[in-house]
Short mmCIF file of C-alpha atoms and ligand atoms in Angstrom, two decimals:
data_model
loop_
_atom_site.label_atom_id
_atom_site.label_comp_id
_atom_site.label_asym_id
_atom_site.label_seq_id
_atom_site.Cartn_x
_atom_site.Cartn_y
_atom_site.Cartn_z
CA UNK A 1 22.29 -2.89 -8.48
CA UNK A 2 22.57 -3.38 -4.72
CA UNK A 3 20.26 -6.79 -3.34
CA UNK A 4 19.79 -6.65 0.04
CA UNK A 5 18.90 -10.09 1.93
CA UNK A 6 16.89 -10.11 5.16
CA UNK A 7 16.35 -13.43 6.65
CA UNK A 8 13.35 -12.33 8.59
CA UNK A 9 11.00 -15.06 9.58
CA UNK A 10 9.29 -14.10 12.83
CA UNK A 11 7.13 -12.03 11.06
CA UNK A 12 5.30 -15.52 9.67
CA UNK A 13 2.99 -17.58 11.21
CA UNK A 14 4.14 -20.81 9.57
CA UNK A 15 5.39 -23.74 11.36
CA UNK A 16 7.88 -23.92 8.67
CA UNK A 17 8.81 -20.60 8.81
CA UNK A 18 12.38 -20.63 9.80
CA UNK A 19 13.10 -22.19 6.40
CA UNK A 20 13.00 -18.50 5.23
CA UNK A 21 15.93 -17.47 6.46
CA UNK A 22 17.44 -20.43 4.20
CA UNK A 23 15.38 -19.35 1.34
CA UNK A 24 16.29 -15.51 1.61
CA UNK A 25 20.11 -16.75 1.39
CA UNK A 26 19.24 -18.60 -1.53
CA UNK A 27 17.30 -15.82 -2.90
CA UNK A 28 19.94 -13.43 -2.50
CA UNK A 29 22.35 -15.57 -4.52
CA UNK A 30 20.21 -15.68 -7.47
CA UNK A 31 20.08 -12.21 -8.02
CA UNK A 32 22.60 -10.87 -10.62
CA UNK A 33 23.69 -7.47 -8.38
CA UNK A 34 26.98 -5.92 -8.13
CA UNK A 35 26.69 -5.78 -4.07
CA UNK A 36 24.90 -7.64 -1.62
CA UNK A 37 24.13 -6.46 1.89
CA UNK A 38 22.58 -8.58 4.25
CA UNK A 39 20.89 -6.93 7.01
CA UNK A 40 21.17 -8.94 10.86
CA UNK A 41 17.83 -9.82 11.68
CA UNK A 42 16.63 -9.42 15.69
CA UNK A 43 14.79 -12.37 16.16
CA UNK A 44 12.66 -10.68 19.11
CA UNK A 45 12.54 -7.68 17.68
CA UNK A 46 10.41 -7.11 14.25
CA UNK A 47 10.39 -2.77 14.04
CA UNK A 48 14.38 -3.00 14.95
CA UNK A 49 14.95 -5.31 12.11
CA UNK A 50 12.75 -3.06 9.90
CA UNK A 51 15.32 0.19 11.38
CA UNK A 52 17.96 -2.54 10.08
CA UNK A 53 16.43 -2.72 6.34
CA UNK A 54 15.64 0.98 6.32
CA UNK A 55 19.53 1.83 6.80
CA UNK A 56 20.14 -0.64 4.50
CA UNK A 57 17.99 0.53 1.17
CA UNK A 58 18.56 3.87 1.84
CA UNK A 59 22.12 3.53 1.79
CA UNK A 60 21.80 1.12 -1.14
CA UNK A 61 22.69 2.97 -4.70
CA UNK A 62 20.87 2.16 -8.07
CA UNK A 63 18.25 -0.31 -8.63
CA UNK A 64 17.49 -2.02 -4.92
CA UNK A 65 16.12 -6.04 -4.74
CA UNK A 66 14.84 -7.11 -1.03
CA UNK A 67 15.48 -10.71 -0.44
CA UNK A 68 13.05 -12.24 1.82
CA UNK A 69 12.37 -13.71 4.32
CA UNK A 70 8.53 -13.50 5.07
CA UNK A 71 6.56 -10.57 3.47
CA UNK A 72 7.17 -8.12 6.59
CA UNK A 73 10.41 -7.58 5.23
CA UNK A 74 8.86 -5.22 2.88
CA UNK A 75 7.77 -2.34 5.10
CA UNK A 76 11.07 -0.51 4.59
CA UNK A 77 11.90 -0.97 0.98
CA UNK A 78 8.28 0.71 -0.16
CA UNK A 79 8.24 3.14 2.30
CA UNK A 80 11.93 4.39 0.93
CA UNK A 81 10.04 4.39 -2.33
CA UNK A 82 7.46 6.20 -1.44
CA UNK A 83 9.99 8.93 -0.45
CA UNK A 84 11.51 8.53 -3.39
CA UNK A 85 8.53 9.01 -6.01
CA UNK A 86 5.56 10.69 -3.50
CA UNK A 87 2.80 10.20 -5.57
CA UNK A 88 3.92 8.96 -8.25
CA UNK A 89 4.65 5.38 -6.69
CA UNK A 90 2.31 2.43 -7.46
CA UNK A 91 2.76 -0.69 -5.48
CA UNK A 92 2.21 -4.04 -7.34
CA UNK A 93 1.37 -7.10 -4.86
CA UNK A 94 1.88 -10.38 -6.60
CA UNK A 95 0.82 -12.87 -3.20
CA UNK A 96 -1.55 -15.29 -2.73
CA UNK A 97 -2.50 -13.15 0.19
CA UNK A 98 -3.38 -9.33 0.25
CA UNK A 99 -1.52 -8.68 3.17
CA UNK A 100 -4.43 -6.21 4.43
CA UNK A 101 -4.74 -7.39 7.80
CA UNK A 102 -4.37 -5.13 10.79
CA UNK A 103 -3.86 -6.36 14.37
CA UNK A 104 -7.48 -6.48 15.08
CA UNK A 105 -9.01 -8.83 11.84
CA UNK A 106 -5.12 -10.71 11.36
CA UNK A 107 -6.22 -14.40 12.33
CA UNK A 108 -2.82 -15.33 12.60
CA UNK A 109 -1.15 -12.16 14.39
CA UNK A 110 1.61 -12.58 11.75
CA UNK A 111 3.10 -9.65 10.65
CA UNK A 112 3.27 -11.11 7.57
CA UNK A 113 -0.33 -11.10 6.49
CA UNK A 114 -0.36 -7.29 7.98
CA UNK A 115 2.51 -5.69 5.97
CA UNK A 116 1.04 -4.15 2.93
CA UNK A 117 -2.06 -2.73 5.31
CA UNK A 118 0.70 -1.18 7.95
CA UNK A 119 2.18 0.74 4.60
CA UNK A 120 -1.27 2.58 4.37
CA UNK A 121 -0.99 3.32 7.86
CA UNK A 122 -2.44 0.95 9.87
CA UNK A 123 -0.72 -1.88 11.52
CA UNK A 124 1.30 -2.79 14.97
CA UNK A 125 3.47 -0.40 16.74
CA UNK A 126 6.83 0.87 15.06
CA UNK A 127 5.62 -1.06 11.85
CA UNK A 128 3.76 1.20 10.25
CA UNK A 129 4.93 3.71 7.24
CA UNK A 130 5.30 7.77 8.67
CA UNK A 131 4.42 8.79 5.53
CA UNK A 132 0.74 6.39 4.64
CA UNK A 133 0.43 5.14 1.14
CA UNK A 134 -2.26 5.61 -0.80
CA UNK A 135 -4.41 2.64 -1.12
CA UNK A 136 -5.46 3.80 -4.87
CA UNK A 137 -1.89 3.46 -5.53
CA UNK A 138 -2.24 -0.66 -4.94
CA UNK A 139 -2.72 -2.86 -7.44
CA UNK A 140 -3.00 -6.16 -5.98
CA UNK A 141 -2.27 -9.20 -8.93
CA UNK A 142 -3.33 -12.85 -8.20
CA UNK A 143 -4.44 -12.44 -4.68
CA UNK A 144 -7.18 -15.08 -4.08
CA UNK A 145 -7.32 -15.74 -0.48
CA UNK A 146 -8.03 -13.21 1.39
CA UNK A 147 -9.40 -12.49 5.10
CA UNK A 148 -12.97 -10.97 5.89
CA UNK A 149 -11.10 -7.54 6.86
CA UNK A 150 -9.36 -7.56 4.32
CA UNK A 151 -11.80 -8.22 1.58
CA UNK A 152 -13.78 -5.33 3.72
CA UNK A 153 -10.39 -2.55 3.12
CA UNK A 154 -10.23 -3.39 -0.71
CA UNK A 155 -13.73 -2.91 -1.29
CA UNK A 156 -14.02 0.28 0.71
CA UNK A 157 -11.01 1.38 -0.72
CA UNK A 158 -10.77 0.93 -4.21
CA UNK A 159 -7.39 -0.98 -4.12
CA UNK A 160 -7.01 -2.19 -8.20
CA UNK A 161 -7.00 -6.27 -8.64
CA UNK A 162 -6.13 -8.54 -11.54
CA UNK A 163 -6.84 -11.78 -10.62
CA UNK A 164 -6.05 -13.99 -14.04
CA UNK A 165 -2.89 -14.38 -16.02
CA UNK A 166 -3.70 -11.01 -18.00
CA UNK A 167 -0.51 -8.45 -18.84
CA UNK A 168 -2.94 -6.26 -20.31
CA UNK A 169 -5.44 -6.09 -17.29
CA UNK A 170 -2.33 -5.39 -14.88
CA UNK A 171 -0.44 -2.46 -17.14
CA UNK A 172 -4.13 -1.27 -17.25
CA UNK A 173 -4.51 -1.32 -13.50
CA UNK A 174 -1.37 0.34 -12.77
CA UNK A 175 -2.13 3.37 -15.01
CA UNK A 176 -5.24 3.87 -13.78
CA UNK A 177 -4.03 3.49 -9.63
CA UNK A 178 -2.23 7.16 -10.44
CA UNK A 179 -4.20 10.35 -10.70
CA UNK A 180 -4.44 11.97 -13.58
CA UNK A 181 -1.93 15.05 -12.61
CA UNK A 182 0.51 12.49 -13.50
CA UNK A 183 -0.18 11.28 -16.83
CA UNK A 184 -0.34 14.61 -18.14
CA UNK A 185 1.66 14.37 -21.69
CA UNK A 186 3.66 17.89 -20.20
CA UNK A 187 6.51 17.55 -17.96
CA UNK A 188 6.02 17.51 -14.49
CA UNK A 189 7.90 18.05 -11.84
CA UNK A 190 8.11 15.25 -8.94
CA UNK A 191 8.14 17.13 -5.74
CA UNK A 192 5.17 16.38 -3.63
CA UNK A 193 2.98 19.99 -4.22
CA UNK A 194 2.98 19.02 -7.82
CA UNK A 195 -0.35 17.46 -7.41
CA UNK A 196 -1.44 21.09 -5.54
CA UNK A 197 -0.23 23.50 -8.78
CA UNK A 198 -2.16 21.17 -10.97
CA UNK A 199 -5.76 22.28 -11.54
CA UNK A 200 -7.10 19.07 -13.31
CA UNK A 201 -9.28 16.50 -11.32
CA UNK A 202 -7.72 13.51 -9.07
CA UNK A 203 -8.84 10.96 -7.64
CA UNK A 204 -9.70 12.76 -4.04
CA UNK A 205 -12.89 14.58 -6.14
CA UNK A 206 -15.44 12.16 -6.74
CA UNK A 207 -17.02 13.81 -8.89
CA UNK A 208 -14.33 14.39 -11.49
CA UNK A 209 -14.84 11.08 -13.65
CA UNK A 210 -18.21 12.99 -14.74
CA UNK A 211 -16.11 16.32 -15.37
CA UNK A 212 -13.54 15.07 -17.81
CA UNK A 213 -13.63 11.48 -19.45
CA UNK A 214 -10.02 11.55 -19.52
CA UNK A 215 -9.68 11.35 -15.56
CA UNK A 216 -11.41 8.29 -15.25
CA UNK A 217 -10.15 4.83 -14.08
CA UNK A 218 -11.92 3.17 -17.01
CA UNK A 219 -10.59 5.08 -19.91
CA UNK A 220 -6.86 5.71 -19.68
CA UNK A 221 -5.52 8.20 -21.99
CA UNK A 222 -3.40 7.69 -24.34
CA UNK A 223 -0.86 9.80 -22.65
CA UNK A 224 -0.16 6.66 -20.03
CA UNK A 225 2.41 5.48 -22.51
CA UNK A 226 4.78 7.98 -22.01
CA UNK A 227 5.64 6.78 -18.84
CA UNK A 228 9.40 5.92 -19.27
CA UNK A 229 11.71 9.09 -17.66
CA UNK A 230 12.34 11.56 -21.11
CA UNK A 231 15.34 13.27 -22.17
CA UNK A 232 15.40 14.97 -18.89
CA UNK A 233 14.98 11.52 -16.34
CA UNK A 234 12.01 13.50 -15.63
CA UNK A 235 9.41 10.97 -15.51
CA UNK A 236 5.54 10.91 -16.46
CA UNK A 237 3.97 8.43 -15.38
CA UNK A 238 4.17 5.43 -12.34
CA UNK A 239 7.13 4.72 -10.52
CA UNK A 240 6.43 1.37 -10.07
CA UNK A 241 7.40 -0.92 -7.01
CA UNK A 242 6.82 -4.69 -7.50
CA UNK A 243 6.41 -7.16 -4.47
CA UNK A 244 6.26 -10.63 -5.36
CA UNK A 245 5.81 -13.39 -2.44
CA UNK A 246 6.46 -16.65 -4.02
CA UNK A 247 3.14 -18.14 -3.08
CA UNK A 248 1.77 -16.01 -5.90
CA UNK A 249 2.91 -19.13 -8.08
CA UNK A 250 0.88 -22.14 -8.19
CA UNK A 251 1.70 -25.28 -5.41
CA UNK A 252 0.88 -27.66 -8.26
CA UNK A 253 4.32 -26.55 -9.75
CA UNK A 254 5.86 -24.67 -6.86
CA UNK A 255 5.57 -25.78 -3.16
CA UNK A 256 8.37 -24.37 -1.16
CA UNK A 257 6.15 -21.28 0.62
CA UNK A 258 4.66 -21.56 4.10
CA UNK A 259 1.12 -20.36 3.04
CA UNK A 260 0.43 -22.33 -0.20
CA UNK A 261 -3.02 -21.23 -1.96
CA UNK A 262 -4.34 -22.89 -5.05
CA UNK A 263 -5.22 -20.92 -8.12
CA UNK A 264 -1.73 -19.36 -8.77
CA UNK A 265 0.36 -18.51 -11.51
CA UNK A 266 2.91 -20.75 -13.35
CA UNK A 267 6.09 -19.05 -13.55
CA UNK A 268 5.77 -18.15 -17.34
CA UNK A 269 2.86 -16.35 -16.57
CA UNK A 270 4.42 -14.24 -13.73
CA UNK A 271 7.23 -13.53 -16.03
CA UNK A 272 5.16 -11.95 -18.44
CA UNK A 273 3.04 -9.85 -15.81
CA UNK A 274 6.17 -8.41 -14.78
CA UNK A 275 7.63 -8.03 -18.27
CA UNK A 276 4.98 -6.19 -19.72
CA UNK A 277 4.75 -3.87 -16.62
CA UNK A 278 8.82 -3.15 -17.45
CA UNK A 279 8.06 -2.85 -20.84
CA UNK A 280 5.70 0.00 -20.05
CA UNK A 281 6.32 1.79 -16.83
CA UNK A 282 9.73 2.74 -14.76
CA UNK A 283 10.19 0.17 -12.34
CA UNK A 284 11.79 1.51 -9.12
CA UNK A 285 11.98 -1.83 -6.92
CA UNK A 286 11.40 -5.50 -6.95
CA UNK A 287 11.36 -7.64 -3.72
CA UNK A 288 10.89 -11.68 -3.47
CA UNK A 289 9.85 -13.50 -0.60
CA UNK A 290 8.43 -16.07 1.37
CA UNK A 291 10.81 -18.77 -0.15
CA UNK A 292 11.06 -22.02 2.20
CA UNK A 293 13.31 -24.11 0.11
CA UNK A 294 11.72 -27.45 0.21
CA UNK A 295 12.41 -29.30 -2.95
CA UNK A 296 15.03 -29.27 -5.26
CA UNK A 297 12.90 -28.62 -7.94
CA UNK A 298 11.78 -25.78 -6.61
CA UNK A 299 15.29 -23.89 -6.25
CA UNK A 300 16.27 -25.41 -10.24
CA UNK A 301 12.94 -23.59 -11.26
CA UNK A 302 14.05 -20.48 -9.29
CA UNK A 303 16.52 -19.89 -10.42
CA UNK A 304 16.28 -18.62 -13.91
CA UNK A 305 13.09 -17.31 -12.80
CA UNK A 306 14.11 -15.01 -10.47
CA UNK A 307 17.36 -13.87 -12.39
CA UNK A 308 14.76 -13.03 -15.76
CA UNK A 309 12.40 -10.80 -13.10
CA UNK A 310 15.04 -8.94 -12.26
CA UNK A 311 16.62 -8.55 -15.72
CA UNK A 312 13.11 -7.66 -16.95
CA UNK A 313 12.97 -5.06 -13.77
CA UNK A 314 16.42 -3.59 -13.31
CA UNK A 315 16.99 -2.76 -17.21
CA UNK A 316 20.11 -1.13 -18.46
CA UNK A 317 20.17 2.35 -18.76
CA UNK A 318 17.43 2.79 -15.63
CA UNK A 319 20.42 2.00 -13.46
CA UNK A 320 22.37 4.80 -11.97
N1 LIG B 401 2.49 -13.03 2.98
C1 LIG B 401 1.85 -14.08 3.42
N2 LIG B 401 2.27 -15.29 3.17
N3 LIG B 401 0.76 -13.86 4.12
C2 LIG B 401 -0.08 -14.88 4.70
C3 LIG B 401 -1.21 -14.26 5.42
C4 LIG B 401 -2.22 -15.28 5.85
C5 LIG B 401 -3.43 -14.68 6.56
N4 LIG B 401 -4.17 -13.84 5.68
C6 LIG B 401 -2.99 -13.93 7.80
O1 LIG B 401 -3.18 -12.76 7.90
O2 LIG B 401 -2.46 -14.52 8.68
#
């Protein structure tokens, strides 16, 4: 397990922001990983520091964690994913914030609040993935303040969302954000024409949740549960990145992020999400940011927090 720290924080629009390049030091240190690379950060210069992070996680062996700094820093990590697992990749967004912003709604112009939007393929010059994720492949959990834009891309879209506290709802969500070429029970092969050779619907024909009840986002087979790689590390189901921004927890028990937004999960809760989507599906990559240490509370209640997420995400076994 390589973590790789980037103490980004011009891609915030916090006044506190420069705490984060504290916090992704602290971060960084919390996570049980055999190496540690931390990538220099350009201050002036947001895509070089993303050519910085790409270098680093591609170089990285085994199971990657990205140590923010603010949410930007997650352009590279996911897009390396996505080159990883094509299709197969679902992104899971724990934030406050959906990130969805492009330059145009963004009422902040922070990079931040435009990161997960620029992975689609639409964002600010030399930040924006070459190869555009699907937006059906986001599943957005505990996001409750979001821009007009924003809410305006998700609806339009069809980005999944679990709002409450609910394992279920989010294991749900992520099987359903991959089309059904890849929850076939028969092993597949994970180049990117696989989804070509396959006759059976996908999400790009409308029409197919009327064809075959199986396809459809509301009744997953029971084939999703053979999603772990088999015998052959050939796997069938999600390859699952996980993004959690801090501010995802609640600031009545967690107040050390530059964007706090009430409603959030306690840390139990989080846990539990993330667990049960371990439990279920391969998980590829984890990144945490947006800490601004503040309170000594905070880091004591990080600390085995963050060290259980990644034990829950990085298993034994799924690390080469
Ligand atoms: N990852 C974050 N903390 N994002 C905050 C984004 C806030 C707001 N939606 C914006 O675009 O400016």
């Amino acid at each position: 397990m390589t973590v790789v720290e980037v103490p980004q924080w011009r891609g915030s629009g916090a006044p506190t922001a420069e705490r984060l390049r504290e916090g992704a030091k602290l971060l960084a240190d919390m996570v049980p990983a055999a190496h540690r690379v931390r990538v220099e950060v350009d201050d002036d210069d947001l895509p070089e520091t993303a050519a910085r992070v790409r270098s680093a996680v591609s170089a990285a062996g085994g199971f990657v964690v990205t140590a923010g700094g603010d949410c930007g820093v997650e352009l590279e990590p996911v897009a390396e994913a996505m080159r990883r697992h094509g299709d197969r990749l679902v992104v899971v967004w724990f934030d406050a914030h959906g990130d969805l912003n492009t330059p145009a709604t963004s009422p902040s112009g922070a990079f931040h609040g435009m990161v997960l939007r620029a992975l689609t393929g639409d964002g600010p010059a030399g930040l924006v993935a070459d190869d555009p994720l699907d937006p059906r492949r986001i599943v957005l959990a505990a996001v409750r303040d979001l821009d007009p834009g924003e809410t305006a891309f998700i609806e339009a879209t069809g980005i999944g969302r679990v709002t409450g506290p609910d394992p279920a709802a989010l294991t749900e969500a992520i099987a359903s954000a991959l089309p059904p070429a890849h929850i076939s029970p028969s092993p597949t092969h994970d180049s990117p024409s696989s989804t070509h050779d396959s006759p059976s619907p996908t999400h790009d024909s409308p029409s197919s949740t009327h064809d075959s009840p199986s396809s459809t986002h509301d009744s997953p087979s029971p084939t999703h549960d053979t999603a772990l790689p088999d015998h052959d590390g050939q796997a069938a189901g999600p390859a699952v990145y996980i993004h959690i921004d801090l501010d995802v927890l609640d600031p009545g028990t967690f107040t050390s992020v530059g964007s706090p937004a009430s409603g959030g999960l306690q840390p139990d809760q989080l846990l539990a999400m993330v667990q049960a989507t371990a439990d279920r599906f391969e998980v590829v990559g984890l990144g945490i940011t947006e800490y601004e240490p503040s309170r000594p509370e905070d880091q004591a209640l990080l600390e085995p927090l963050v060290k259980a997420l990644v034990e829950a995400c990085a298993r034994q076994g799924r690390d080469a």
